[in-house]
Amino acid sequence: MKREFIQIRCSIYEKKLLKKRAARAGISLSQYIRSTAFGKGVTERLTPEQLDYYKMLVQYKNNFVRIGNMFNKRDPKLAQEVMALAEESRTHLQNFRK
């Protein structure tokens, strides 16, 4: 249970920035400040636009894998390049999740 109260001084700009970051993470300002003070990672939620890009990148990765599998027997070099694109997409997707 949180019963203690701490006041800090900051500029108006800093307060707005802290509130904005807390809102992006979907938590209260108090929770955001506690999390950052104790060194816990605070991840921001994805915006609808970022979520659309994520879904599109997943589709591209899947399509690259399918194309690579299709060309695997006919043209192994092309299949390798397509698989490299799929791997690069997979790397970006993993970075998106962090």
mmCIF file of C-alpha atoms in Angstrom:
data_model
loop_
_atom_site.group_PDB
_atom_site.id
_atom_site.type_symbol
_atom_site.label_atom_id
_atom_site.label_comp_id
_atom_site.label_asym_id
_atom_site.label_seq_id
_atom_site.Cartn_x
_atom_site.Cartn_y
_atom_site.Cartn_z
ATOM 1 C CA MET A 1 0.000 0.000 0.000
ATOM 2 C CA LYS A 2 1.337 3.386 -0.940
ATOM 3 C CA ARG A 3 0.755 5.941 1.782
ATOM 4 C CA GLU A 4 3.820 8.167 1.617
ATOM 5 C CA PHE A 5 3.899 11.330 -0.462
ATOM 6 C CA ILE A 6 7.014 12.792 -2.140
ATOM 7 C CA GLN A 7 7.165 16.114 -3.919
ATOM 8 C CA ILE A 8 9.732 16.969 -6.561
ATOM 9 C CA ARG A 9 10.468 20.180 -8.356
ATOM 10 C CA CYS A 10 10.642 20.312 -12.119
ATOM 11 C CA SER A 11 9.962 22.729 -14.918
ATOM 12 C CA ILE A 12 6.637 22.875 -16.719
ATOM 13 C CA TYR A 13 8.299 21.331 -19.763
ATOM 14 C CA GLU A 14 9.671 18.414 -17.712
ATOM 15 C CA LYS A 15 6.268 17.794 -16.142
ATOM 16 C CA LYS A 16 4.548 17.746 -19.524
ATOM 17 C CA LEU A 17 7.208 15.420 -20.888
ATOM 18 C CA LEU A 18 6.842 13.034 -17.935
ATOM 19 C CA LYS A 19 3.057 13.027 -18.281
ATOM 20 C CA LYS A 20 3.315 12.366 -22.011
ATOM 21 C CA ARG A 21 5.718 9.457 -21.529
ATOM 22 C CA ALA A 22 3.519 7.977 -18.797
ATOM 23 C CA ALA A 23 0.476 8.263 -21.050
ATOM 24 C CA ARG A 24 2.320 6.554 -23.913
ATOM 25 C CA ALA A 25 3.206 3.711 -21.543
ATOM 26 C CA GLY A 26 -0.407 3.543 -20.362
ATOM 27 C CA ILE A 27 0.417 4.064 -16.690
ATOM 28 C CA SER A 28 -0.016 6.867 -14.177
ATOM 29 C CA LEU A 29 2.583 9.561 -13.682
ATOM 30 C CA SER A 30 3.366 8.212 -10.190
ATOM 31 C CA GLN A 31 3.870 4.683 -11.497
ATOM 32 C CA TYR A 32 6.051 5.964 -14.338
ATOM 33 C CA ILE A 33 8.303 7.928 -11.976
ATOM 34 C CA ARG A 34 8.582 4.983 -9.555
ATOM 35 C CA SER A 35 9.445 2.592 -12.379
ATOM 36 C CA THR A 36 12.126 4.822 -13.821
ATOM 37 C CA ALA A 37 13.546 5.646 -10.388
ATOM 38 C CA PHE A 38 14.013 1.945 -9.596
ATOM 39 C CA GLY A 39 15.513 1.220 -12.997
ATOM 40 C CA LYS A 40 12.639 -0.848 -14.303
ATOM 41 C CA GLY A 41 12.118 -0.741 -18.034
ATOM 42 C CA VAL A 42 9.022 1.176 -19.075
ATOM 43 C CA THR A 43 7.807 0.201 -22.515
ATOM 44 C CA GLU A 44 5.497 2.425 -24.447
ATOM 45 C CA ARG A 45 2.399 1.069 -26.098
ATOM 46 C CA LEU A 46 2.300 0.925 -29.853
ATOM 47 C CA THR A 47 0.257 3.569 -31.581
ATOM 48 C CA PRO A 48 -2.376 2.346 -34.067
ATOM 49 C CA GLU A 49 -0.113 3.495 -36.891
ATOM 50 C CA GLN A 50 2.846 1.532 -35.504
ATOM 51 C CA LEU A 51 0.613 -1.502 -35.060
ATOM 52 C CA ASP A 52 -0.436 -1.290 -38.716
ATOM 53 C CA TYR A 53 3.229 -1.127 -39.759
ATOM 54 C CA TYR A 54 3.999 -4.133 -37.568
ATOM 55 C CA LYS A 55 1.227 -6.177 -39.190
ATOM 56 C CA MET A 56 2.389 -5.150 -42.646
ATOM 57 C CA LEU A 57 5.974 -6.155 -41.828
ATOM 58 C CA VAL A 58 4.749 -9.568 -40.638
ATOM 59 C CA GLN A 59 2.931 -10.056 -43.951
ATOM 60 C CA TYR A 60 6.043 -9.059 -45.921
ATOM 61 C CA LYS A 61 8.199 -11.476 -43.932
ATOM 62 C CA ASN A 62 5.756 -14.323 -44.569
ATOM 63 C CA ASN A 63 5.608 -13.491 -48.273
ATOM 64 C CA PHE A 64 9.419 -13.413 -48.538
ATOM 65 C CA VAL A 65 9.610 -16.845 -46.907
ATOM 66 C CA ARG A 66 7.012 -18.227 -49.321
ATOM 67 C CA ILE A 67 8.792 -16.741 -52.334
ATOM 68 C CA GLY A 68 12.130 -18.105 -51.117
ATOM 69 C CA ASN A 69 10.651 -21.578 -50.716
ATOM 70 C CA MET A 70 9.117 -21.370 -54.186
ATOM 71 C CA PHE A 71 12.451 -20.495 -55.858
ATOM 72 C CA ASN A 72 14.554 -22.807 -53.706
ATOM 73 C CA LYS A 73 14.915 -25.559 -56.358
ATOM 74 C CA ARG A 74 14.884 -23.365 -59.477
ATOM 75 C CA ASP A 75 17.261 -20.593 -58.495
ATOM 76 C CA PRO A 76 19.041 -21.164 -55.167
ATOM 77 C CA LYS A 77 20.881 -17.820 -55.321
ATOM 78 C CA LEU A 78 17.636 -15.860 -55.673
ATOM 79 C CA ALA A 79 16.079 -17.957 -52.932
ATOM 80 C CA GLN A 80 19.028 -17.092 -50.668
ATOM 81 C CA GLU A 81 18.568 -13.365 -51.279
ATOM 82 C CA VAL A 82 14.842 -13.570 -50.583
ATOM 83 C CA MET A 83 15.495 -15.538 -47.386
ATOM 84 C CA ALA A 84 17.995 -12.845 -46.358
ATOM 85 C CA LEU A 85 15.209 -10.272 -46.774
ATOM 86 C CA ALA A 86 12.920 -12.441 -44.670
ATOM 87 C CA GLU A 87 15.596 -12.680 -41.971
ATOM 88 C CA GLU A 88 16.082 -8.908 -42.027
ATOM 89 C CA SER A 89 12.320 -8.457 -41.634
ATOM 90 C CA ARG A 90 12.356 -10.923 -38.736
ATOM 91 C CA THR A 91 15.115 -8.882 -37.054
ATOM 92 C CA HIS A 92 13.072 -5.699 -37.389
ATOM 93 C CA LEU A 93 10.033 -7.470 -35.962
ATOM 94 C CA GLN A 94 12.038 -8.567 -32.930
ATOM 95 C CA ASN A 95 13.236 -4.974 -32.425
ATOM 96 C CA PHE A 96 9.621 -3.818 -32.686
ATOM 97 C CA ARG A 97 8.656 -6.043 -29.765
ATOM 98 C CA LYS A 98 11.288 -4.552 -27.447
#
